[in-house]
PDB file of C-alpha atoms in Angstrom:
ATOM      1  CA  MET A   1     106.176   1.320 -17.232  1.00 72.00           C
ATOM      2  CA  GLY A   2     109.015   3.192 -18.911  1.00 89.00           C
ATOM      3  CA  LYS A   3     112.080   4.536 -17.177  1.00 96.00           C
ATOM      4  CA  THR A   4     112.817   8.265 -17.119  1.00 98.00           C
ATOM      5  CA  ILE A   5     116.506   9.207 -17.006  1.00 98.00           C
ATOM      6  CA  ALA A   6     117.831  12.757 -16.620  1.00 98.00           C
ATOM      7  CA  ILE A   7     121.227  13.322 -18.230  1.00 97.00           C
ATOM      8  CA  ALA A   8     122.723  16.011 -16.044  1.00 94.00           C
ATOM      9  CA  ASN A   9     125.898  17.760 -14.950  1.00 91.00           C
ATOM     10  CA  GLN A  10     125.971  21.485 -14.265  1.00 82.00           C
ATOM     11  CA  LYS A  11     129.444  21.646 -15.798  1.00 81.00           C
ATOM     12  CA  GLY A  12     129.078  22.563 -19.475  1.00 81.00           C
ATOM     13  CA  GLY A  13     130.816  20.789 -22.348  1.00 82.00           C
ATOM     14  CA  VAL A  14     130.916  17.317 -20.789  1.00 89.00           C
ATOM     15  CA  GLY A  15     128.867  15.540 -23.468  1.00 88.00           C
ATOM     16  CA  LYS A  16     125.336  15.649 -21.994  1.00 92.00           C
ATOM     17  CA  THR A  17     123.590  16.455 -25.254  1.00 94.00           C
ATOM     18  CA  THR A  18     125.816  14.161 -27.335  1.00 95.00           C
ATOM     19  CA  THR A  19     125.000  11.372 -24.890  1.00 96.00           C
ATOM     20  CA  THR A  20     121.253  12.097 -24.850  1.00 97.00           C
ATOM     21  CA  PHE A  21     120.592  11.841 -28.565  1.00 96.00           C
ATOM     22  CA  ASN A  22     123.204   9.201 -29.384  1.00 97.00           C
ATOM     23  CA  LEU A  23     122.149   6.933 -26.527  1.00 98.00           C
ATOM     24  CA  GLY A  24     118.506   7.504 -27.499  1.00 97.00           C
ATOM     25  CA  ALA A  25     119.212   6.592 -31.132  1.00 97.00           C
ATOM     26  CA  CYS A  26     121.134   3.452 -30.119  1.00 97.00           C
ATOM     27  CA  LEU A  27     118.379   2.293 -27.756  1.00 98.00           C
ATOM     28  CA  ALA A  28     115.784   2.938 -30.494  1.00 97.00           C
ATOM     29  CA  SER A  29     117.816   1.008 -33.065  1.00 96.00           C
ATOM     30  CA  SER A  30     117.864  -1.919 -30.601  1.00 95.00           C
ATOM     31  CA  GLY A  31     114.056  -1.952 -30.660  1.00 96.00           C
ATOM     32  CA  ARG A  32     113.380   0.118 -27.554  1.00 97.00           C
ATOM     33  CA  LYS A  33     110.740   2.848 -27.751  1.00 97.00           C
ATOM     34  CA  VAL A  34     112.450   6.097 -26.730  1.00 98.00           C
ATOM     35  CA  LEU A  35     111.378   9.692 -26.125  1.00 98.00           C
ATOM     36  CA  LEU A  36     113.953  12.484 -25.962  1.00 98.00           C
ATOM     37  CA  VAL A  37     112.939  15.545 -23.953  1.00 98.00           C
ATOM     38  CA  ASP A  38     115.059  18.576 -24.778  1.00 97.00           C
ATOM     39  CA  ALA A  39     115.037  20.569 -21.538  1.00 96.00           C
ATOM     40  CA  ASP A  40     117.835  22.939 -22.574  1.00 94.00           C
ATOM     41  CA  ALA A  41     117.019  26.314 -24.166  1.00 92.00           C
ATOM     42  CA  GLN A  42     119.993  25.878 -26.533  1.00 92.00           C
ATOM     43  CA  ALA A  43     117.971  23.071 -28.182  1.00 92.00           C
ATOM     44  CA  ASN A  44     121.055  21.136 -29.291  1.00 92.00           C
ATOM     45  CA  SER A  45     119.379  17.742 -28.851  1.00 94.00           C
ATOM     46  CA  THR A  46     116.630  18.950 -31.178  1.00 93.00           C
ATOM     47  CA  SER A  47     119.024  20.051 -33.945  1.00 92.00           C
ATOM     48  CA  GLY A  48     121.486  17.202 -33.311  1.00 92.00           C
ATOM     49  CA  ILE A  49     118.858  14.581 -34.052  1.00 92.00           C
ATOM     50  CA  GLY A  50     117.898  16.424 -37.254  1.00 90.00           C
ATOM     51  CA  VAL A  51     114.521  17.826 -36.187  1.00 91.00           C
ATOM     52  CA  GLU A  52     113.714  21.338 -37.344  1.00 87.00           C
ATOM     53  CA  PRO A  53     110.452  22.274 -35.660  1.00 85.00           C
ATOM     54  CA  ASP A  54     108.147  24.681 -37.456  1.00 84.00           C
ATOM     55  CA  GLU A  55     107.673  27.871 -35.455  1.00 84.00           C
ATOM     56  CA  ASN A  56     104.092  26.741 -34.830  1.00 86.00           C
ATOM     57  CA  ASP A  57     105.173  23.346 -33.462  1.00 91.00           C
ATOM     58  CA  PRO A  58     104.680  23.149 -29.688  1.00 94.00           C
ATOM     59  CA  THR A  59     107.747  22.565 -27.519  1.00 96.00           C
ATOM     60  CA  ILE A  60     108.481  21.643 -23.924  1.00 97.00           C
ATOM     61  CA  TYR A  61     107.894  25.334 -23.088  1.00 96.00           C
ATOM     62  CA  GLU A  62     104.170  25.087 -23.949  1.00 96.00           C
ATOM     63  CA  CYS A  63     103.904  21.917 -21.867  1.00 97.00           C
ATOM     64  CA  LEU A  64     105.495  23.520 -18.816  1.00 96.00           C
ATOM     65  CA  VAL A  65     103.993  27.000 -18.982  1.00 95.00           C
ATOM     66  CA  ASP A  66     100.659  26.592 -20.802  1.00 95.00           C
ATOM     67  CA  GLY A  67      99.800  23.086 -19.610  1.00 95.00           C
ATOM     68  CA  LEU A  68      99.793  21.585 -23.126  1.00 97.00           C
ATOM     69  CA  PRO A  69      99.512  17.766 -22.907  1.00 97.00           C
ATOM     70  CA  ALA A  70     102.865  16.125 -23.705  1.00 97.00           C
ATOM     71  CA  ARG A  71     101.336  13.947 -26.434  1.00 97.00           C
ATOM     72  CA  GLU A  72     100.524  17.081 -28.428  1.00 97.00           C
ATOM     73  CA  ALA A  73     104.152  18.189 -28.355  1.00 97.00           C
ATOM     74  CA  VAL A  74     105.719  14.859 -29.407  1.00 97.00           C
ATOM     75  CA  LEU A  75     107.356  14.837 -32.844  1.00 96.00           C
ATOM     76  CA  ASN A  76     108.668  11.792 -34.693  1.00 94.00           C
ATOM     77  CA  THR A  77     112.305  11.734 -35.763  1.00 94.00           C
ATOM     78  CA  ALA A  78     113.741  10.059 -38.858  1.00 91.00           C
ATOM     79  CA  ILE A  79     114.719   7.132 -36.622  1.00 94.00           C
ATOM     80  CA  LYS A  80     112.189   4.391 -36.000  1.00 95.00           C
ATOM     81  CA  ASN A  81     111.106   4.142 -32.327  1.00 97.00           C
ATOM     82  CA  LEU A  82     112.612   7.546 -31.494  1.00 97.00           C
ATOM     83  CA  ASP A  83     110.400  10.562 -30.684  1.00 98.00           C
ATOM     84  CA  ILE A  84     111.275  13.980 -29.299  1.00 97.00           C
ATOM     85  CA  ILE A  85     109.715  16.886 -27.435  1.00 97.00           C
ATOM     86  CA  CYS A  86     111.707  19.832 -28.756  1.00 96.00           C
ATOM     87  CA  SER A  87     113.018  22.953 -27.099  1.00 95.00           C
ATOM     88  CA  ASN A  88     113.784  26.505 -28.178  1.00 92.00           C
ATOM     89  CA  MET A  89     114.958  29.795 -26.663  1.00 91.00           C
ATOM     90  CA  ASN A  90     111.520  30.406 -25.074  1.00 91.00           C
ATOM     91  CA  LEU A  91     112.541  27.913 -22.401  1.00 93.00           C
ATOM     92  CA  VAL A  92     114.719  30.615 -20.831  1.00 91.00           C
ATOM     93  CA  GLY A  93     111.469  32.411 -19.910  1.00 91.00           C
ATOM     94  CA  ALA A  94     110.032  29.310 -18.296  1.00 92.00           C
ATOM     95  CA  GLU A  95     112.617  29.595 -15.504  1.00 88.00           C
ATOM     96  CA  VAL A  96     111.005  32.900 -14.490  1.00 90.00           C
ATOM     97  CA  GLU A  97     107.396  31.910 -15.213  1.00 92.00           C
ATOM     98  CA  LEU A  98     107.540  28.753 -13.088  1.00 93.00           C
ATOM     99  CA  ARG A  99     109.094  30.481 -10.105  1.00 90.00           C
ATOM    100  CA  SER A 100     105.821  31.792  -8.684  1.00 89.00           C
ATOM    101  CA  ARG A 101     103.916  28.503  -9.183  1.00 90.00           C
ATOM    102  CA  PRO A 102     102.974  26.381  -6.209  1.00 87.00           C
ATOM    103  CA  ASP A 103     104.563  22.938  -6.551  1.00 90.00           C
ATOM    104  CA  ARG A 104     106.793  24.420  -9.262  1.00 94.00           C
ATOM    105  CA  GLU A 105     109.368  21.592  -9.017  1.00 95.00           C
ATOM    106  CA  LYS A 106     106.819  18.963 -10.134  1.00 96.00           C
ATOM    107  CA  VAL A 107     105.465  20.544 -13.327  1.00 97.00           C
ATOM    108  CA  LEU A 108     107.549  18.370 -15.690  1.00 97.00           C
ATOM    109  CA  TYR A 109     106.713  15.250 -13.662  1.00 97.00           C
ATOM    110  CA  ARG A 110     103.010  15.940 -14.221  1.00 97.00           C
ATOM    111  CA  VAL A 111     103.627  16.632 -17.931  1.00 97.00           C
ATOM    112  CA  LEU A 112     105.446  13.336 -18.563  1.00 98.00           C
ATOM    113  CA  GLU A 113     103.519  10.984 -16.279  1.00 97.00           C
ATOM    114  CA  PRO A 114     100.563  10.418 -18.698  1.00 97.00           C
ATOM    115  CA  ILE A 115     102.904   9.262 -21.511  1.00 97.00           C
ATOM    116  CA  LYS A 116     105.397   7.269 -19.455  1.00 96.00           C
ATOM    117  CA  ASP A 117     103.795   3.947 -20.391  1.00 95.00           C
ATOM    118  CA  ASP A 118     104.176   4.751 -24.110  1.00 97.00           C
ATOM    119  CA  TYR A 119     107.973   4.402 -23.915  1.00 98.00           C
ATOM    120  CA  ASP A 120     110.687   2.087 -22.622  1.00 97.00           C
ATOM    121  CA  TYR A 121     112.942   5.089 -21.949  1.00 98.00           C
ATOM    122  CA  ILE A 122     112.411   8.824 -21.609  1.00 98.00           C
ATOM    123  CA  LEU A 123     115.776  10.641 -21.740  1.00 98.00           C
ATOM    124  CA  ILE A 124     115.859  14.260 -20.554  1.00 98.00           C
ATOM    125  CA  ASP A 125     118.689  16.484 -21.778  1.00 97.00           C
ATOM    126  CA  CYS A 126     119.316  18.982 -18.952  1.00 95.00           C
ATOM    127  CA  SER A 127     120.891  22.412 -19.262  1.00 90.00           C
ATOM    128  CA  PRO A 128     124.287  23.050 -17.651  1.00 88.00           C
ATOM    129  CA  SER A 129     122.810  24.755 -14.588  1.00 84.00           C
ATOM    130  CA  LEU A 130     120.875  23.746 -11.511  1.00 84.00           C
ATOM    131  CA  GLY A 131     117.945  26.094 -12.177  1.00 89.00           C
ATOM    132  CA  ILE A 132     114.244  25.319 -11.817  1.00 93.00           C
ATOM    133  CA  ILE A 133     114.028  23.450 -15.162  1.00 95.00           C
ATOM    134  CA  THR A 134     116.850  21.083 -14.197  1.00 94.00           C
ATOM    135  CA  VAL A 135     115.267  20.575 -10.759  1.00 95.00           C
ATOM    136  CA  ASN A 136     112.035  19.721 -12.621  1.00 97.00           C
ATOM    137  CA  ALA A 137     113.920  17.243 -14.814  1.00 97.00           C
ATOM    138  CA  LEU A 138     115.442  15.512 -11.784  1.00 97.00           C
ATOM    139  CA  THR A 139     112.092  15.430  -9.962  1.00 97.00           C
ATOM    140  CA  ALA A 140     110.453  13.867 -13.046  1.00 97.00           C
ATOM    141  CA  SER A 141     113.123  11.155 -13.325  1.00 98.00           C
ATOM    142  CA  ASP A 142     113.716   7.707 -11.907  1.00 97.00           C
ATOM    143  CA  SER A 143     117.484   8.092 -12.234  1.00 97.00           C
ATOM    144  CA  VAL A 144     120.295  10.422 -13.274  1.00 97.00           C
ATOM    145  CA  LEU A 145     123.060   9.598 -15.731  1.00 98.00           C
ATOM    146  CA  ILE A 146     126.064  11.870 -15.107  1.00 96.00           C
ATOM    147  CA  PRO A 147     128.550  12.373 -17.961  1.00 95.00           C
ATOM    148  CA  VAL A 148     132.043  13.220 -16.689  1.00 93.00           C
ATOM    149  CA  GLN A 149     134.711  14.586 -18.992  1.00 90.00           C
ATOM    150  CA  ALA A 150     138.117  12.904 -18.821  1.00 85.00           C
ATOM    151  CA  GLU A 151     139.916  16.122 -17.870  1.00 83.00           C
ATOM    152  CA  TYR A 152     141.726  17.559 -14.885  1.00 76.00           C
ATOM    153  CA  PHE A 153     138.746  19.330 -13.266  1.00 77.00           C
ATOM    154  CA  ALA A 154     136.366  16.447 -14.019  1.00 74.00           C
ATOM    155  CA  LEU A 155     135.311  15.762 -10.448  1.00 76.00           C
ATOM    156  CA  GLU A 156     134.817  19.449  -9.699  1.00 75.00           C
ATOM    157  CA  GLY A 157     131.159  20.311  -9.422  1.00 72.00           C
ATOM    158  CA  ILE A 158     130.040  16.698  -9.042  1.00 85.00           C
ATOM    159  CA  SER A 159     129.676  17.184  -5.294  1.00 84.00           C
ATOM    160  CA  GLN A 160     127.297  20.108  -5.925  1.00 85.00           C
ATOM    161  CA  LEU A 161     125.189  17.948  -8.275  1.00 88.00           C
ATOM    162  CA  LEU A 162     125.196  15.037  -5.807  1.00 92.00           C
ATOM    163  CA  ASN A 163     124.056  17.417  -3.074  1.00 91.00           C
ATOM    164  CA  THR A 164     121.171  18.621  -5.293  1.00 90.00           C
ATOM    165  CA  ILE A 165     120.242  14.987  -6.012  1.00 94.00           C
ATOM    166  CA  ARG A 166     120.253  14.262  -2.251  1.00 95.00           C
ATOM    167  CA  ILE A 167     117.941  17.222  -1.559  1.00 94.00           C
ATOM    168  CA  ILE A 168     115.536  16.208  -4.361  1.00 95.00           C
ATOM    169  CA  LYS A 169     115.562  12.623  -3.124  1.00 96.00           C
ATOM    170  CA  SER A 170     114.729  13.669   0.426  1.00 96.00           C
ATOM    171  CA  ARG A 171     112.094  16.311  -0.394  1.00 95.00           C
ATOM    172  CA  LEU A 172     110.608  15.667  -3.822  1.00 94.00           C
ATOM    173  CA  ARG A 173     111.439  12.309  -5.391  1.00 96.00           C
ATOM    174  CA  PRO A 174     112.454   9.544  -2.942  1.00 96.00           C
ATOM    175  CA  GLN A 175     112.804   7.021  -5.823  1.00 95.00           C
ATOM    176  CA  LEU A 176     115.522   9.066  -7.577  1.00 97.00           C
ATOM    177  CA  GLU A 177     118.722   7.051  -8.040  1.00 96.00           C
ATOM    178  CA  ILE A 178     122.041   7.572  -9.740  1.00 96.00           C
ATOM    179  CA  GLU A 179     121.968   5.537 -12.950  1.00 96.00           C
ATOM    180  CA  GLY A 180     125.700   5.863 -13.327  1.00 96.00           C
ATOM    181  CA  PHE A 181     128.710   8.006 -14.133  1.00 96.00           C
ATOM    182  CA  LEU A 182     129.800   7.963 -17.774  1.00 96.00           C
ATOM    183  CA  LEU A 183     133.341   8.944 -18.722  1.00 95.00           C
ATOM    184  CA  THR A 184     133.299  10.997 -21.940  1.00 95.00           C
ATOM    185  CA  MET A 185     135.951  12.452 -24.282  1.00 93.00           C
ATOM    186  CA  TYR A 186     138.290   9.697 -23.186  1.00 92.00           C
ATOM    187  CA  ASP A 187     141.733   9.352 -24.747  1.00 90.00           C
ATOM    188  CA  ALA A 188     143.338   6.080 -23.629  1.00 85.00           C
ATOM    189  CA  ARG A 189     146.816   7.380 -24.585  1.00 87.00           C
ATOM    190  CA  LEU A 190     146.694  10.001 -21.842  1.00 87.00           C
ATOM    191  CA  ARG A 191     147.768   8.955 -18.394  1.00 89.00           C
ATOM    192  CA  LEU A 192     145.477  11.638 -16.936  1.00 88.00           C
ATOM    193  CA  ALA A 193     142.385  10.122 -18.619  1.00 89.00           C
ATOM    194  CA  ASN A 194     143.185   6.711 -17.149  1.00 90.00           C
ATOM    195  CA  GLN A 195     143.844   8.298 -13.753  1.00 89.00           C
ATOM    196  CA  ILE A 196     140.421  10.010 -13.818  1.00 88.00           C
ATOM    197  CA  PHE A 197     138.722   6.709 -14.688  1.00 91.00           C
ATOM    198  CA  GLU A 198     140.488   5.056 -11.728  1.00 91.00           C
ATOM    199  CA  ASP A 199     139.535   7.973  -9.441  1.00 88.00           C
ATOM    200  CA  LEU A 200     135.888   7.718 -10.507  1.00 90.00           C
ATOM    201  CA  LYS A 201     135.922   3.965  -9.917  1.00 92.00           C
ATOM    202  CA  GLY A 202     137.576   4.541  -6.528  1.00 92.00           C
ATOM    203  CA  HIS A 203     134.902   7.061  -5.487  1.00 89.00           C
ATOM    204  CA  PHE A 204     131.807   5.494  -7.012  1.00 93.00           C
ATOM    205  CA  GLY A 205     132.598   1.828  -7.687  1.00 94.00           C
ATOM    206  CA  ASP A 206     129.936  -0.015  -9.683  1.00 93.00           C
ATOM    207  CA  MET A 207     128.067   3.210 -10.340  1.00 95.00           C
ATOM    208  CA  VAL A 208     130.658   3.969 -13.053  1.00 96.00           C
ATOM    209  CA  PHE A 209     129.724   2.565 -16.461  1.00 97.00           C
ATOM    210  CA  SER A 210     132.381   0.227 -17.815  1.00 95.00           C
ATOM    211  CA  THR A 211     131.707   1.753 -21.257  1.00 97.00           C
ATOM    212  CA  VAL A 212     133.728   4.913 -21.894  1.00 96.00           C
ATOM    213  CA  ILE A 213     133.024   7.365 -24.717  1.00 96.00           C
ATOM    214  CA  PRO A 214     136.187   8.145 -26.684  1.00 95.00           C
ATOM    215  CA  ARG A 215     137.226  11.432 -28.234  1.00 93.00           C
ATOM    216  CA  ASN A 216     136.084  10.849 -31.789  1.00 93.00           C
ATOM    217  CA  ILE A 217     135.911  13.199 -34.763  1.00 94.00           C
ATOM    218  CA  LYS A 218     132.788  11.478 -36.148  1.00 95.00           C
ATOM    219  CA  LEU A 219     130.977  12.124 -32.854  1.00 93.00           C
ATOM    220  CA  SER A 220     131.891  15.817 -33.139  1.00 93.00           C
ATOM    221  CA  GLU A 221     130.850  16.052 -36.797  1.00 95.00           C
ATOM    222  CA  SER A 222     127.546  14.175 -36.723  1.00 95.00           C
ATOM    223  CA  PRO A 223     125.344  16.871 -35.012  1.00 93.00           C
ATOM    224  CA  SER A 224     126.143  19.392 -37.758  1.00 93.00           C
ATOM    225  CA  HIS A 225     124.596  16.892 -40.209  1.00 94.00           C
ATOM    226  CA  GLY A 226     121.547  16.425 -37.965  1.00 93.00           C
ATOM    227  CA  LEU A 227     122.389  12.763 -37.484  1.00 94.00           C
ATOM    228  CA  PRO A 228     123.231  10.569 -34.515  1.00 95.00           C
ATOM    229  CA  VAL A 229     126.604   8.927 -34.992  1.00 96.00           C
ATOM    230  CA  ILE A 230     125.109   5.463 -35.672  1.00 96.00           C
ATOM    231  CA  LEU A 231     123.619   6.881 -38.875  1.00 94.00           C
ATOM    232  CA  TYR A 232     126.482   9.235 -39.702  1.00 96.00           C
ATOM    233  CA  ASP A 233     129.231   6.620 -39.356  1.00 96.00           C
ATOM    234  CA  PRO A 234     128.064   3.311 -37.848  1.00 96.00           C
ATOM    235  CA  ASP A 235     131.604   1.876 -37.810  1.00 97.00           C
ATOM    236  CA  SER A 236     133.208   4.780 -35.944  1.00 97.00           C
ATOM    237  CA  ARG A 237     134.566   4.331 -32.437  1.00 96.00           C
ATOM    238  CA  GLY A 238     131.969   6.795 -31.137  1.00 96.00           C
ATOM    239  CA  SER A 239     129.118   4.805 -32.647  1.00 97.00           C
ATOM    240  CA  ILE A 240     130.414   1.504 -31.282  1.00 98.00           C
ATOM    241  CA  ALA A 241     130.820   3.059 -27.803  1.00 98.00           C
ATOM    242  CA  TYR A 242     127.248   4.398 -27.677  1.00 98.00           C
ATOM    243  CA  MET A 243     125.833   1.059 -28.868  1.00 98.00           C
ATOM    244  CA  GLN A 244     127.810  -0.591 -26.076  1.00 98.00           C
ATOM    245  CA  LEU A 245     126.465   1.971 -23.576  1.00 98.00           C
ATOM    246  CA  ALA A 246     122.881   1.247 -24.710  1.00 97.00           C
ATOM    247  CA  ARG A 247     123.444  -2.472 -24.116  1.00 97.00           C
ATOM    248  CA  GLU A 248     125.044  -1.845 -20.719  1.00 97.00           C
ATOM    249  CA  LEU A 249     122.196   0.453 -19.629  1.00 96.00           C
ATOM    250  CA  ASP A 250     119.606  -2.065 -20.779  1.00 91.00           C
ATOM    251  CA  SER A 251     121.268  -5.003 -19.031  1.00 88.00           C
ATOM    252  CA  ARG A 252     121.648  -3.012 -15.782  1.00 80.00           C
ATOM    253  CA  GLY A 253     117.919  -2.298 -15.920  1.00 72.00           C
ATOM    254  CA  ARG A 254     117.112  -5.993 -16.381  1.00 70.00           C
ATOM    255  CA  LYS A 255     119.368  -6.978 -13.457  1.00 67.00           C
ATOM    256  CA  LYS A 256     117.647  -4.427 -11.177  1.00 66.00           C
ATOM    257  CA  LYS A 257     114.218  -5.791 -12.151  1.00 63.00           C
ATOM    258  CA  LYS A 258     115.306  -9.327 -11.183  1.00 59.00           C
ATOM    259  CA  HIS A 259     116.329  -8.080  -7.732  1.00 54.00           C
TER     260      HIS A 259
END
């Protein structure tokens, strides 16, 4: 049975999308079978991984609104073991169209459940809001990975997300856990960045990944080439950090299974 992880933070610009497709590519290159689900109407995970869907290709919108089986929306990427269900601007409409549905929070769960066994990991890239699509993503997931930017207002908004996670856990998805907090855009030379890492550790202890994602020009450049950083520049600091994150995530999963 695969593990479904939502990558979420309602604060924009914290590295959710960068983390989704780079972590997915690193897990796939380590031999794991991975599905990316682009649940953001901006579709940056789709373009960042180099997939350009034909206008006739089905997306997550058709799965959510028209009931299309997920398998029919899965596209292969150029990376072995890595598949994607794409997004596009139509997803904005899904927010409205799902609102009147009974059980509207569980639509994505029902979409993904039949294909969960096909993958080791399903990674869902959430939009920077706590709308109905993000609630669906959290309800469909086993855990949430929360990227946190190494900046002054980093911890702002986390309490709102944690409150949403608590509500979903109590009403919709009791199994939902926090996978971990990931510090992104980290610059070790800045005292503030180190202070934020210490604050996170102080608040959340072992839930904070020991891997941090550095500010790295190659990480910023790679999406414009439609490549994850491990293909764009495998020796860059960004690439090394995401490979390390993939290993840390994998080993955490194995430890939990033993317990």
